[in-house]
Structure formats: structure tokens, C-alpha cells
Coordinates of C-alpha atoms and ligand atoms in Angstrom, one line a residue:
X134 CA 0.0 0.0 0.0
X135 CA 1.7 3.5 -1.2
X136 CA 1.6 6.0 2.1
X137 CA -0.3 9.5 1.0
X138 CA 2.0 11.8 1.7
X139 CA 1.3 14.3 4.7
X140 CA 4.2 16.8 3.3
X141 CA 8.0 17.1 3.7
X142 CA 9.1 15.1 6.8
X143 CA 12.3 14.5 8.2
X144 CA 13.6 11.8 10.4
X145 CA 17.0 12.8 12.1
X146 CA 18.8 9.4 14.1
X147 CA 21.0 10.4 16.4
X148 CA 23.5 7.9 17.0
X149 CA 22.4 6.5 13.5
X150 CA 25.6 3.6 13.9
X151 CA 25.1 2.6 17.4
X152 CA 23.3 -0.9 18.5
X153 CA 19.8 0.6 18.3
X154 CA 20.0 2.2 15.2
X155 CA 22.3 -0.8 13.7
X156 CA 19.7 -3.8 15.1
X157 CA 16.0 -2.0 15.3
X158 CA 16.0 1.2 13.4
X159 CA 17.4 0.9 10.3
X160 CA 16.1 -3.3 9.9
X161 CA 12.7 -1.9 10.1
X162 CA 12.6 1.2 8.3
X163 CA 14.1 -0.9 5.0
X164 CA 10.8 -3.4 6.0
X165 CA 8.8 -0.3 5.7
X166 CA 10.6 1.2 2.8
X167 CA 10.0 -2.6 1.3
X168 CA 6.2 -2.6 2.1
X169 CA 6.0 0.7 0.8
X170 CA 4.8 2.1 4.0
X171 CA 7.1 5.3 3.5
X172 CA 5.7 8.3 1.9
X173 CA 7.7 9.9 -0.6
X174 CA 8.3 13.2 1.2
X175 CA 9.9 11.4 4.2
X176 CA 13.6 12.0 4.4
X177 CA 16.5 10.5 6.5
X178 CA 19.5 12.2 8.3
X179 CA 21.9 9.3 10.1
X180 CA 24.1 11.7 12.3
X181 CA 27.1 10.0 14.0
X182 CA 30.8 10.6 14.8
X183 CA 32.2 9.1 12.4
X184 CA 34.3 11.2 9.5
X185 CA 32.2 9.9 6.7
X186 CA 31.0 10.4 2.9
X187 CA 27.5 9.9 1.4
X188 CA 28.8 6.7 0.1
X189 CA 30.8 5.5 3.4
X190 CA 27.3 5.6 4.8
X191 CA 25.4 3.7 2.1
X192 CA 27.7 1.4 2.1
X193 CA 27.2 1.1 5.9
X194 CA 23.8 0.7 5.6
X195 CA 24.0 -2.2 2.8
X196 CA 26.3 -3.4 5.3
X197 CA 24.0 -3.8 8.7
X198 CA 21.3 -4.8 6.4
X199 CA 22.6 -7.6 4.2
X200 CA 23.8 -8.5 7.7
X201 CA 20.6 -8.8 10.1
X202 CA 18.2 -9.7 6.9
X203 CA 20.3 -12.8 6.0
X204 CA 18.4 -14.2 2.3
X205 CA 15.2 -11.9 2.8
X206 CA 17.6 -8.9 2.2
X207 CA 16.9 -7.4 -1.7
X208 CA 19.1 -4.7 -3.4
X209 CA 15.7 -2.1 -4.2
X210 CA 14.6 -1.1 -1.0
X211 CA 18.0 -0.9 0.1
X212 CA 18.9 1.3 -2.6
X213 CA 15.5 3.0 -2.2
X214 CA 16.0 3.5 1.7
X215 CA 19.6 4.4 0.7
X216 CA 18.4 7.3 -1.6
X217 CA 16.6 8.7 1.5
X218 CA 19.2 9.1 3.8
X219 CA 21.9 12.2 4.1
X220 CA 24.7 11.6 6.7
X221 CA 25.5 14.3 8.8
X222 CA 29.1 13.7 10.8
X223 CA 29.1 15.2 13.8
X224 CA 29.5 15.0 18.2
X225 CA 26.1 15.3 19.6
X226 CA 28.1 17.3 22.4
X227 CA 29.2 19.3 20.3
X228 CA 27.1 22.6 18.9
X229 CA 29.0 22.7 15.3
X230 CA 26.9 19.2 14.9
X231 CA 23.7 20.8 14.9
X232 CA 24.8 23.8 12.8
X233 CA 25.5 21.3 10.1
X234 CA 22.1 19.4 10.5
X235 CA 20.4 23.0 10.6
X236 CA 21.8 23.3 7.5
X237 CA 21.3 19.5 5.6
X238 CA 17.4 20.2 6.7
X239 CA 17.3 23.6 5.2
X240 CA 19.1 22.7 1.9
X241 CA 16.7 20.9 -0.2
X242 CA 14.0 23.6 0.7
X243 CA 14.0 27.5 1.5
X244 CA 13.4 27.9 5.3
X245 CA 13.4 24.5 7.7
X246 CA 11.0 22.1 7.6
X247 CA 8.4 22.3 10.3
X248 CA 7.6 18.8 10.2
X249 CA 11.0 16.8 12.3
X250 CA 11.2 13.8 14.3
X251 CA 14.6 13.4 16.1
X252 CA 14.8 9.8 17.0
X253 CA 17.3 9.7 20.4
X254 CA 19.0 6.2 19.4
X255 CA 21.9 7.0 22.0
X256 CA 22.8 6.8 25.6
X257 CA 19.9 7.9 28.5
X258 CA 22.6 10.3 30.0
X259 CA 23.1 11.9 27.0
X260 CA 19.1 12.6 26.0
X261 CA 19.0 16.7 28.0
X262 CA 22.4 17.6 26.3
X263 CA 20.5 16.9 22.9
X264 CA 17.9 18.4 23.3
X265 CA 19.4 21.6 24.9
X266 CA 21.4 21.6 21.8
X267 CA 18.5 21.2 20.0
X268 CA 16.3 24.3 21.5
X269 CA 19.7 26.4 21.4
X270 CA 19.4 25.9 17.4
X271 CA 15.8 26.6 17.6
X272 CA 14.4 23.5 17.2
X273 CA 12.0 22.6 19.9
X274 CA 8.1 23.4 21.3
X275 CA 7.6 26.7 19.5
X276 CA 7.1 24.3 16.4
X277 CA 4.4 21.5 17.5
X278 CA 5.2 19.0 14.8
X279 CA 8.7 18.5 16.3
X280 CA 8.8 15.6 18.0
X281 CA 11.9 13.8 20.6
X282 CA 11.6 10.1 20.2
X283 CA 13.0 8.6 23.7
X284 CA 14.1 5.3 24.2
X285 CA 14.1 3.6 28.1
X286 CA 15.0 3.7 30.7
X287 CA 13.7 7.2 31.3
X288 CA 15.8 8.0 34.0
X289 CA 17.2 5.8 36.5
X290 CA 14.7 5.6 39.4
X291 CA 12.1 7.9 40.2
X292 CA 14.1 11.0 41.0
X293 CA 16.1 11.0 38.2
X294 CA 13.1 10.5 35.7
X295 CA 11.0 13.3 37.3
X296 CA 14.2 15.8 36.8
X297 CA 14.7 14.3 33.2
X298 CA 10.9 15.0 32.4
X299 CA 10.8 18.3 34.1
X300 CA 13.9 19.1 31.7
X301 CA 12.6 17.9 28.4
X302 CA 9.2 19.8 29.2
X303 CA 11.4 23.0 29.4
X304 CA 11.9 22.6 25.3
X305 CA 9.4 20.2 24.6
X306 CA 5.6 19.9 25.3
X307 CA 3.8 16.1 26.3
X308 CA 2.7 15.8 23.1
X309 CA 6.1 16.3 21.2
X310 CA 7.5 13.6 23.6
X311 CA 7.5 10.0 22.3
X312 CA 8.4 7.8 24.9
X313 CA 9.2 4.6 23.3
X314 CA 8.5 1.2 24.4
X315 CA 8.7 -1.3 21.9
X316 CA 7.2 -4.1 23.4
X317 CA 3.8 -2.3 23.7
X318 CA 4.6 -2.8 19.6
X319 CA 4.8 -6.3 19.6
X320 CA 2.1 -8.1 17.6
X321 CA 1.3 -10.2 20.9
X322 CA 0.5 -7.4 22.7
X323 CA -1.7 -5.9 20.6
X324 CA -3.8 -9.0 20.2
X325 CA -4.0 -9.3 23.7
X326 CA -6.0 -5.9 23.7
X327 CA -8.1 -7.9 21.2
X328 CA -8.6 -10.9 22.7
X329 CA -9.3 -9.4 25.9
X330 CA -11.8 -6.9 24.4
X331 CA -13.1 -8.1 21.6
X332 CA -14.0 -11.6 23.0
X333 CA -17.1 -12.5 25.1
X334 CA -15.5 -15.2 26.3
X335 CA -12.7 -14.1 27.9
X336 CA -13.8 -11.3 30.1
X337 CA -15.9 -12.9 32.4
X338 CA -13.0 -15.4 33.5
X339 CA -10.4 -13.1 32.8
X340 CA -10.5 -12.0 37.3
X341 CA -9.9 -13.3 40.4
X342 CA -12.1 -15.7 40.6
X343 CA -11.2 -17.7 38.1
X344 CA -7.3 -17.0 37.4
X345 CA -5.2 -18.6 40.4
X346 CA -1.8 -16.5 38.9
X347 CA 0.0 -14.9 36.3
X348 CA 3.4 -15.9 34.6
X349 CA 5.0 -13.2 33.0
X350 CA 8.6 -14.3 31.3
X351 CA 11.3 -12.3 29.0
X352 CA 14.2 -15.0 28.5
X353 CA 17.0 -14.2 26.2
X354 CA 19.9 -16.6 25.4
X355 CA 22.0 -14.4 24.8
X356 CA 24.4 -12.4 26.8
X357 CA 25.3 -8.8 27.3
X358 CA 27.1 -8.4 23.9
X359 CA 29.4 -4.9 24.2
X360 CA 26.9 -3.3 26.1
X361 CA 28.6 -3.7 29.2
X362 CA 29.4 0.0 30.0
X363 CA 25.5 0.7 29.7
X364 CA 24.0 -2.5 31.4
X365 CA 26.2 -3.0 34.0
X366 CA 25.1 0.6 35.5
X367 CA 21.7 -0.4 34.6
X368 CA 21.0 -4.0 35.6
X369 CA 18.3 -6.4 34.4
X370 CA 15.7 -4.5 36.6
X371 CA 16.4 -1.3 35.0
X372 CA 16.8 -2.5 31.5
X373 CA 13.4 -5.0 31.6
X374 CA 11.3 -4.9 34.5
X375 CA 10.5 -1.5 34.9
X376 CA 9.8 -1.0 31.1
X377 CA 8.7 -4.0 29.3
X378 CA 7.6 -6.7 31.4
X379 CA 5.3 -3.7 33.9
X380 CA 3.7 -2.8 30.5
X381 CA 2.8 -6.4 29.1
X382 CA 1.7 -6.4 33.0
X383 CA -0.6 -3.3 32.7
X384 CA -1.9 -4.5 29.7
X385 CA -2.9 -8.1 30.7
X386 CA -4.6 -6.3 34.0
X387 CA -6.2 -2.9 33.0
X388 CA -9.6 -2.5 32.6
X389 CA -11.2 -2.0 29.4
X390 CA -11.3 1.6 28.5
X391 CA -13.7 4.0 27.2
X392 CA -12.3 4.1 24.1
X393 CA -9.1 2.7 21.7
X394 CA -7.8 7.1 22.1
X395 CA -4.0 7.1 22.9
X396 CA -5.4 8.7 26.5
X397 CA -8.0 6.4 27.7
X398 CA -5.6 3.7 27.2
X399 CA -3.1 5.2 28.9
X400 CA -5.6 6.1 32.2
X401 CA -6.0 2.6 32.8
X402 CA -2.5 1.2 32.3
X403 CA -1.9 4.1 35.2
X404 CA -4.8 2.9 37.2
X405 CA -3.2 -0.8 37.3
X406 CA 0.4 0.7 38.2
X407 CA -1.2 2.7 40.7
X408 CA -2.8 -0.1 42.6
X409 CA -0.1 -2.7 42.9
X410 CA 0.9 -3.2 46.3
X411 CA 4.1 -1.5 47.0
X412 CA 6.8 -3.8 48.4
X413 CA 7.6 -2.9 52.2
X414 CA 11.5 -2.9 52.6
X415 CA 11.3 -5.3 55.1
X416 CA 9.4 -7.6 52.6
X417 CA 12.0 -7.2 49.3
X418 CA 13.7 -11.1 50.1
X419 CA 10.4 -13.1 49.9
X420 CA 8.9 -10.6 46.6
X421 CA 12.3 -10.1 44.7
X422 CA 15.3 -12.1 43.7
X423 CA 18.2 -10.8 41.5
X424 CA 20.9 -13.2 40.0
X425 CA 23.8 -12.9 37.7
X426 CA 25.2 -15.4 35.2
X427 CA 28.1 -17.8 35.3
X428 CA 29.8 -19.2 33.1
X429 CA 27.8 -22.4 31.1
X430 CA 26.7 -23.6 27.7
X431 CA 24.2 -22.0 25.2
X432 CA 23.4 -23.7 22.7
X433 CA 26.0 -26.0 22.6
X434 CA 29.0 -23.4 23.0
X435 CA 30.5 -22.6 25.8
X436 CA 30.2 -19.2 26.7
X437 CA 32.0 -17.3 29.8
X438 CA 29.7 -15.6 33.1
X439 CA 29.1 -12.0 32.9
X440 CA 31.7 -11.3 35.4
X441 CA 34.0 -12.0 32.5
X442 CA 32.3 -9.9 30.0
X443 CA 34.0 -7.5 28.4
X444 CA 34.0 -4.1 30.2
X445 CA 32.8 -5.2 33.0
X446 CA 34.3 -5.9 36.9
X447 CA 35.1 -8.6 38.2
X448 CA 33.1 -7.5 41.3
X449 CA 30.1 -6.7 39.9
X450 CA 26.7 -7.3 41.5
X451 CA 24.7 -6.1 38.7
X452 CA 21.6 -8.6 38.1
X453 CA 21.3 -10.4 34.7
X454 CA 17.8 -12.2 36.2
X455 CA 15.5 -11.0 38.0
X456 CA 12.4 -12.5 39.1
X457 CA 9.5 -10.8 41.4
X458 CA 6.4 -10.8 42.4
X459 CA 3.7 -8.2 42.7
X460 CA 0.0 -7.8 43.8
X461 CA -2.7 -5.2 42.8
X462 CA -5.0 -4.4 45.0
X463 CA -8.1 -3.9 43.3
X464 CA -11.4 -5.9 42.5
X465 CA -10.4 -7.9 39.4
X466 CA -6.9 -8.8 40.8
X467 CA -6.7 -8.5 44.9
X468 CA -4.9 -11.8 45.9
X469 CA -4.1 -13.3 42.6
X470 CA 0.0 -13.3 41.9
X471 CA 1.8 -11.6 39.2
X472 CA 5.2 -13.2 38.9
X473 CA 7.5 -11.3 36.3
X474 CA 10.6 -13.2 35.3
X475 CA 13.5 -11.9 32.8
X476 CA 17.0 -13.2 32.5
X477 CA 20.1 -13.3 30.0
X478 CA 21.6 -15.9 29.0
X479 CA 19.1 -18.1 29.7
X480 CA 18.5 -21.8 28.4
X481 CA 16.4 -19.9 25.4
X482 CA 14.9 -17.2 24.6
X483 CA 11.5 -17.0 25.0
X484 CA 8.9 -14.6 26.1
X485 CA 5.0 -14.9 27.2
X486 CA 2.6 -14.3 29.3
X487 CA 1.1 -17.3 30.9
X488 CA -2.4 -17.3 33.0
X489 CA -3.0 -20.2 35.2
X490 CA -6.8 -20.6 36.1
X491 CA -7.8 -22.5 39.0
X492 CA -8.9 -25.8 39.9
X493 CA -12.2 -26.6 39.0
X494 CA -14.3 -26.1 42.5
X495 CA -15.6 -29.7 42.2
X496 CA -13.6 -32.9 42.4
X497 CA -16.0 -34.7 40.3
X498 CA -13.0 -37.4 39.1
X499 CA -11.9 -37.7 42.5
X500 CA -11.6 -41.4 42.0
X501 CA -10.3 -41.7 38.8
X502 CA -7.2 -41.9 37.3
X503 CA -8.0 -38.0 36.5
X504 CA -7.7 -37.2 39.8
X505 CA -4.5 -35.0 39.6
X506 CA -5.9 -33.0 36.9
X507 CA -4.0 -29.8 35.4
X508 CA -5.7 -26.4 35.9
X509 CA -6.5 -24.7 32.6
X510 CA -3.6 -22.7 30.6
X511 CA -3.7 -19.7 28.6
X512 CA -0.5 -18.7 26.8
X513 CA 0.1 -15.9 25.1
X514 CA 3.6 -16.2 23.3
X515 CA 6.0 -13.2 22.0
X516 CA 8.7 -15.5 21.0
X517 CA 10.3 -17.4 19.4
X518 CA 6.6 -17.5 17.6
X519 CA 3.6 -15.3 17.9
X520 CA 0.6 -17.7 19.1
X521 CA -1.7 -17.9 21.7
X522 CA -3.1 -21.3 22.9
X523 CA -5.4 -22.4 25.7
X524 CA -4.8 -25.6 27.2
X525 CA -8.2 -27.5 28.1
X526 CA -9.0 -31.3 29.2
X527 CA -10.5 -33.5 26.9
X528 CA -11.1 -37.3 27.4
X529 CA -8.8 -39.5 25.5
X530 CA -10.8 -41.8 23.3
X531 CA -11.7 -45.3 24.5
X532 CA -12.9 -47.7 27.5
X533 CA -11.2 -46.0 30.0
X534 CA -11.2 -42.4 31.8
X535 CA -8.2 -41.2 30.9
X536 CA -7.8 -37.3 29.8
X537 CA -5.1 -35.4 27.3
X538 CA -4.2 -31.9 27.1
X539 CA -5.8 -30.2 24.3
X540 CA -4.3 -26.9 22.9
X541 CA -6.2 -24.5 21.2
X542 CA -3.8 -23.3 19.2
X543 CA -3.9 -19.5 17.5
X544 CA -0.7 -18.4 15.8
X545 CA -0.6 -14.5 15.1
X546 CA 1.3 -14.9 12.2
X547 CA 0.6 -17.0 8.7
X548 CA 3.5 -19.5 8.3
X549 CA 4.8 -17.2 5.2
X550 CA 3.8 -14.1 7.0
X551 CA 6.8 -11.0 6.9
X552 CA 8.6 -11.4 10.2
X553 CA 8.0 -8.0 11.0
X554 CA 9.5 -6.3 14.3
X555 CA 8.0 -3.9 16.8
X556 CA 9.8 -1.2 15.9
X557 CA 7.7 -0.9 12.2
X558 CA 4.6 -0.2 14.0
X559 CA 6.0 2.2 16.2
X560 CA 7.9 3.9 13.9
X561 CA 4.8 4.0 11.3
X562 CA 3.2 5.5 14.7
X563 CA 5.5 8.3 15.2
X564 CA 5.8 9.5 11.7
X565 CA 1.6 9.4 11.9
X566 CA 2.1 11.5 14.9
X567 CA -0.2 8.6 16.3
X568 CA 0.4 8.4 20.6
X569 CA -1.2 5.4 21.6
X570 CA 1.9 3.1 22.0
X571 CA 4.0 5.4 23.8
X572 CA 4.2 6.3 27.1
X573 CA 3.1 8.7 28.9
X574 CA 4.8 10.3 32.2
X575 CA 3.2 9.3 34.6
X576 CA 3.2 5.2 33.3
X577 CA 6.8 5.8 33.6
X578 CA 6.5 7.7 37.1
X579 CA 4.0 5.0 38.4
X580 CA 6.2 2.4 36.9
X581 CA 9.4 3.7 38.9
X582 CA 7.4 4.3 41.6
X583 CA 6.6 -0.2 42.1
X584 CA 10.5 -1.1 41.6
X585 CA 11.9 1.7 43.2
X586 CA 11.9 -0.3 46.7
X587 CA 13.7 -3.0 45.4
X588 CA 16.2 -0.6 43.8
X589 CA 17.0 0.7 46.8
X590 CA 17.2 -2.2 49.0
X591 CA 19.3 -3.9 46.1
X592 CA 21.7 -1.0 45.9
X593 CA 22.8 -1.5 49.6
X594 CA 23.8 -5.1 48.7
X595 CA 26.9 -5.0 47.2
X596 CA 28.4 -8.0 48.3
X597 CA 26.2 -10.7 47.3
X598 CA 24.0 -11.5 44.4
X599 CA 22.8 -15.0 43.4
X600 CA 24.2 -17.2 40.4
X601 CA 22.9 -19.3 37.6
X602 CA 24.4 -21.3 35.0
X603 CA 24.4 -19.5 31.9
X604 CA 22.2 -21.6 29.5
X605 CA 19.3 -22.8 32.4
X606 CA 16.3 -21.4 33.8
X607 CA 17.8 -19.2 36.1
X608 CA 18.7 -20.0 40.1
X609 CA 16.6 -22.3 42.0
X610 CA 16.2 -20.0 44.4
X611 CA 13.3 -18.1 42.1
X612 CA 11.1 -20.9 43.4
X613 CA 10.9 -19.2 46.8
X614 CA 8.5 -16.4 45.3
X615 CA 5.5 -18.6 44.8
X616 CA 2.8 -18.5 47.1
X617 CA 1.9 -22.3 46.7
X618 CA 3.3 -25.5 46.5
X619 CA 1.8 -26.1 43.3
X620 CA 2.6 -23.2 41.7
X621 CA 6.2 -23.6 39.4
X622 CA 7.6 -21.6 36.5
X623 CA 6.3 -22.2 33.4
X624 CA 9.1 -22.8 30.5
X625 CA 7.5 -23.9 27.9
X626 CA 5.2 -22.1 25.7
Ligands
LIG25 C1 15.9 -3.9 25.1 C2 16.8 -4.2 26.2 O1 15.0 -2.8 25.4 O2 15.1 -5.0 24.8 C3 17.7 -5.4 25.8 O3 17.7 -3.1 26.4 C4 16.9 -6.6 25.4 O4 18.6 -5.7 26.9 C5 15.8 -6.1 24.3 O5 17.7 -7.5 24.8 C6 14.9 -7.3 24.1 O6 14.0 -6.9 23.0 P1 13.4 -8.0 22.0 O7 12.5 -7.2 21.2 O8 14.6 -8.6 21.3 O9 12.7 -9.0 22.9

């Protein structure tokens, strides 16, 4: 489908050949570019540090895409995508960068485009010294369809995200502020909002009544790669918990809302992060449990712990795992367990969200062989596939009473269906001007606002932190968070 155009537009990356930019951005803007999805007045400036020519850049960018498309990468939309792009060299720190970018987005036209997305693909601390640079060369709020594209963590607890906020808002107004979190892009989590809301079925089950906890897991099998000097300030809790895993949380509990507006949404995600239980200090052990990897085998390599990573100490106590548990206190969820669960380098990587219901209030097969009979499933699967299923009894044919699992088995995706990431959607969304999937301030405030005990009581332990092998399921001691016997994590989809 060919975009109608809504006049000159201009996407600026900063930090256009960093990891972001490298594995999300530019993957997903040649999908777009490839589906069409671009309009023709949309434009492209990569600025980065590095001393090069037009062509050093395209050839860059032929580079990382051959690269992360493997056979599914063609020569047109590269060379499309390619003709889009200018590459402006220059020190975000440093003023002369934005002189020159003042000038690439004045050249093709008289006067500057009003119409600018700058796309922050670089470090949190650096985010207020770009835009100050930014509203010194008179880019900022005085022109409403400027917009800042943020990436998390938005601060680094609560205090520090309040000051950030305040100091964006100095330059920028709410609604030029595109707080990004991909996940909320992911196809799964969209459906959910569907199959929550759109399905009969579902809602009147979908409470305490009948759902006995709630499994959320983000497991990667990979390590840190050379992030160190950013995740080892930041910490699994930082760089997962607060962000992705609280909003698949938000959006598996909230309420329906009045309507699908980018704000009515966004009330009730903040009504659900209002009302879980905050952790008392005294309470952190039995609710929270951080770990960090050792060395092991993924996938049939060995592969060294993260105290051995590159760049980072050899004391360390940064958490590569995390697992925790949180209530909310309100009538569709008081009593029922969330447990959230991420890790690196764990034995794969796969993420869902996993509802338990509970046992059926009648023992009916009591004295059958059916006797201990599984409690109902539904799984809602990010990756590795897209799917949901729900896992029901059925008798197994013949004389005797015996049952089997049946799955009910959606996937999201057709089997030759484009392997499309979050980041199209919420790129597609930010050139639309379209809020919805981003986040609003106080999401994030409320969001800092539930880890922030276990921040701090972590921070005062510097000495210990548990291990895990890298390659398993994380330490055993995560099985000290459920509230019942029968209750166990969930790693399969
Ligand atoms: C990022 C985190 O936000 O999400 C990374 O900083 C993590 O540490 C990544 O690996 C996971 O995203 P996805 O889309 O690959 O599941």
C-alpha cells in the first residue's frame, strides 16, 4: 500500500551507527521502505561521529542490512531507503553538529521544515544535552510537529526521571514527547487488547475468581554483547522490568477503556500501576530475587559468566535475572499473583505471558485416574513464535477415563507471513504523529514508583547476588516467590 503523503518530513537518528539504530532502526525502516509504507516526502538524516562520505554511509547501511536480513535482504529497498538518507558527521556534544544538521534540513528547501522527528538512538545520559542543543538551534516546542523520540530507561529511578521530564518539558511539550516502548509494539500485545476486548468469552473469566496467577517471562539466550558500559550501570531491573515486562503487566490487567484514544488507554494502564501493592522494605527477600550469570553452555557453546564480559568488573553485583512478584490491590486482581521473570543468557529465549486458572471447585474425578488433573492454561507467546493457545481437558478416546491436554492453538502470524519487528509499527506511529503506543509520564512515574523499593534495597547489597548457570532457567532459588506448592515456572510455551 503507497503512504499519502502528509508533506515534507524529516527523520534525524542520532546515534544513527550505534546498537539501536544498527539492530532496530534501520532493519525496520528498509521493511517499511520494502512494504511501501514510507511516503515519498519522508527523508532520513543518520548523524554520527564518524568522518564519513555519502557513500561511506550507504555502504554502511547495505552493510548492517545484508547482515541482520540474512536471504530476505533485496538490493531495491536498500537502494531506495539508501536514496533517503543524508549523513551528517558530527559530536552530539558538540554545537557545530547541529549547525551542520540546521543546514542538511534547510538545503533541499527555502526555510526549515516544520515537520521533524529526532529519533534519540543513544545513551539515557546523554538525552538533556540533545535536546538543549536542540532548542539552542531553535528546534523545539515553538514548532508543535517537532517531535523527541526517547528510548528507556527514562531515568534511573524515580528522582532522576522526574528531573529528566521536568527538563525535556522546558523545550518540549507532552505531546512532542514520544516515549518509546517497543514491546507495547509487539504483535502479541496488541492481540491481547483484542482478545481481551473483543471476545465474550474471555472477560468474564479473565479475574480473580477464576485466574489462580499470572506468569509473566522475557528470557533471552543471549548475553550482554558490548553493552557492558551501559548495562552494567543499569542492571536487568532497570533495563526489563520496569519498562517491558510492567507494561505487558498493565496490559494483561487494566480495565477496558472508554475508548481505543491514545489517552483512555493510557488512564487505565496508570490505574493498574497505581494499585499494585508496593513492596515494604522489610518484605523485598520473599517478593524479589536478582541473580547474575556464570559461566555455562548455550546452545552447545560454551560461553564465559558476565563477570568475565567484556567491560565489566570482576566484582560486579549487577543482576542479569530477575524475578518478582507483585500484587494489585483492586477488584479484578486483589490476591491473585503476578510473577515477572527476565533473564540473559538463559536456556532460550522465550517470552509470554502465561495465566493459570484454577482448579475446578468440584472434584468430580476424585476417583479416577483424572484425579491430579491440570488447571487450565492460557499462553500468550511473543517468541520465538507469535501464538496464543489455551490448554483444556479432553477425554482421551476409549474404555477407559483417561484425559489429554488439548491446545487451542492461535498463531498470530501465517506461516509465510513477513517477520515484521515492533519497531515498524512504532515507527509508522511516530511519523503518523499517532500516541497510543508510547508512554506517557506518569506510566513511567508510576512504573518507577513499584521497583523503586527493590532498587533501593538492592543497591545496599553490594556484596552478594545469586548465580545461575548460563544456559538454564535461572537460580533455583526463584522458586521461593510462589505462594503455593503447586505453583512452578512455566518454560514452555
Ligand atoms: C531492550 C533491552 O530494550 O530489549 C535489551 O535493552 C533486550 O537488553 C531487548 O535484549 C529485548 O528486546 P526484544 O525485542 O529482542 O525482545
Amino acid at each position: 500500500m503507497k503512504q499519502k503523503s502528509p508533506g515534507p518530513c524529516y527523520f534525524v537518528i542520532f546515534g544513527a551507527t550505534g546498537n539501536l539504530a544498527t539492530d532496530k532502526l534501520l532493519p525496520a525502516l528498509y521493511h517499511l521502505e520494502a512494504a511501501g509504507r514510507i511516503h515519498e516526502e519522508l527523508r532520513f538524516i543518520a548523524l554520527a561521529r564518524r568522518d564519513w562520505s555519502q557513500d561511506d554511509w550507504r555502504m554502511h547501511l547495505e552493510r548492517v542490512l545484508r547482515d541482520r536480513l540474512g536471504e530476505s535482504f533485496d538490493v531495491d529497498p536498500c537502494a531506495r531507503l539508501g536514496s533517503r538518507f543524508e549523513y551528517v558527521s558530527g559530536d552530539y556534544n558538540d554545537p557545530t553538529a547541529y549547525a551542520n544538521l540546521m543546514e542538511a534540513l534547510s538545503r533541499p528547501r527555502a526555510g526549515t521544515c516544520e515537520n521533524i522527528i529526532f529519533y534519540l538512538a543513544i545513551r539515557p545520559p546523554d538525552f538533556l544535552e540533545v535536546v538543549t542543543q536542540l532548542h539552542k538551534t531553535g528546534f523545539s516546542g515553538s514548532f508543535a510537529r517537532h517531535r523527541i523520540v526517547v528510548e528507556k530507561p527514562f531515568g534511573e529511578d524515580i528522582d532522576s526521571a522526574k528531573a529528566l521530564n521536568i527538563r525535556l518539558h522546558k523545550h518540549f511539550t507532552e505531546e512532542q514527547i514520544f516515549r518509546i516502548d517497543h514491546y507495547l509494539g509487539k504483535e502479541t500485545v496488541q492481540n491481547l487488547l483484542v482478545f481481551r476486548f473483543a471476545n465474550t468469552l474471555i472477560e468474564p473469566v479473565w479475574n480473580r475468581n477464576y485466574i489462580d496467577h499470572v506468569q509473566i517471562t522475557v528470557a533471552e539466550d543471549k548475553g550482554i554483547g558490548n553493552r557492558a558500559a551501559y548495562f552494567d550501570q543499569a542492571g536487568a531491573l532497570r533495563d526489563m522490568v520496569q519498562n517491558h515486562l510492567m507494561q505487558l503487566l498493565t496490559v494483561v490487567a487494566m480495565e477496558p477503556p472508554a475508548m481505543l484514544d491514545a489517552d483512555a488507554l493510557r488512564d487505565e494502564k496508570v490505574k493498574v500501576l497505581r494499585s499494585i501493592r508496593p513492596i515494604p522494605m522489610r518484605a523485598i527477600g520473599t517478593h524479589a530475587l536478582r541473580a547474575q550469570y556464570g559461566p555455562g553452555t548455550v546452545a552447545g557453546k560454551s560461553v564465559p559468566g558476565y563477570q568475565d564480559e567484556p567491560g565489566v568488573s570482576e566484582q560486579s553485583t549487577t543482576e542479569t535475572y530477575v524475578a518478582a512478584k507483585f500484587y494489585i490491590d483492586n477488584w479484578r486482581w486483589r490476591g491473585v499473583p503476578f510473577y515477572l521473570r527476565t533473564g540473559k543468557r538463559m536456556a532460550q529465549s522465550m517470552s509470554a505471558i502465561s495465566i493459570r486458572f484454577r482448579h475446578p471447585p468440584q472434584q468430580l474425578f476424585r476417583e479416577t485416574p483424572l484425579e491430579n488433573i491440570e488447571p487450565n492454561w492460557i499462553v500468550l507467546s511473543l517468541q520465538p513464535h507469535e501464538s496464543m493457545h489455551m490448554e483444556l481437558h479432553a477425554k482421551q478416546p476409549g474404555l477407559e477415563m483417561n484425559t489429554r491436554v488439548v491446545k487451542l492453538m492461535a498463531s498470530f502470524r501465517e506461516e509465510d507471513g513477513k517477520l515484521l519487528d515492533a519497531y515498524e509499527t512504532l515507527l509508522l506511529d511516530v511519523i503518523e504523529g499517532d500516541r497510543s503506543l508510547f508512554l506517557r509520564f506518569d506510566e513511567v512515574e508510576w512504573a518507577w514508583r513499584v521497583v523503586d523499593p527493590i532498587l533501593r534495597h538492592w543497591a545496599k547489597e553490594t556484596e552478594f547476588i545469586h548465580s545461575y548457570p548460563a544456559g538454564s532457567w535461572g537460580p533455583g532459588e526463584a522458586a521461593r516467590l510462589f505462594d503455593s506448592e503447586d505453583q512452578d515456572w512455566r518454560n514452555t510455551i
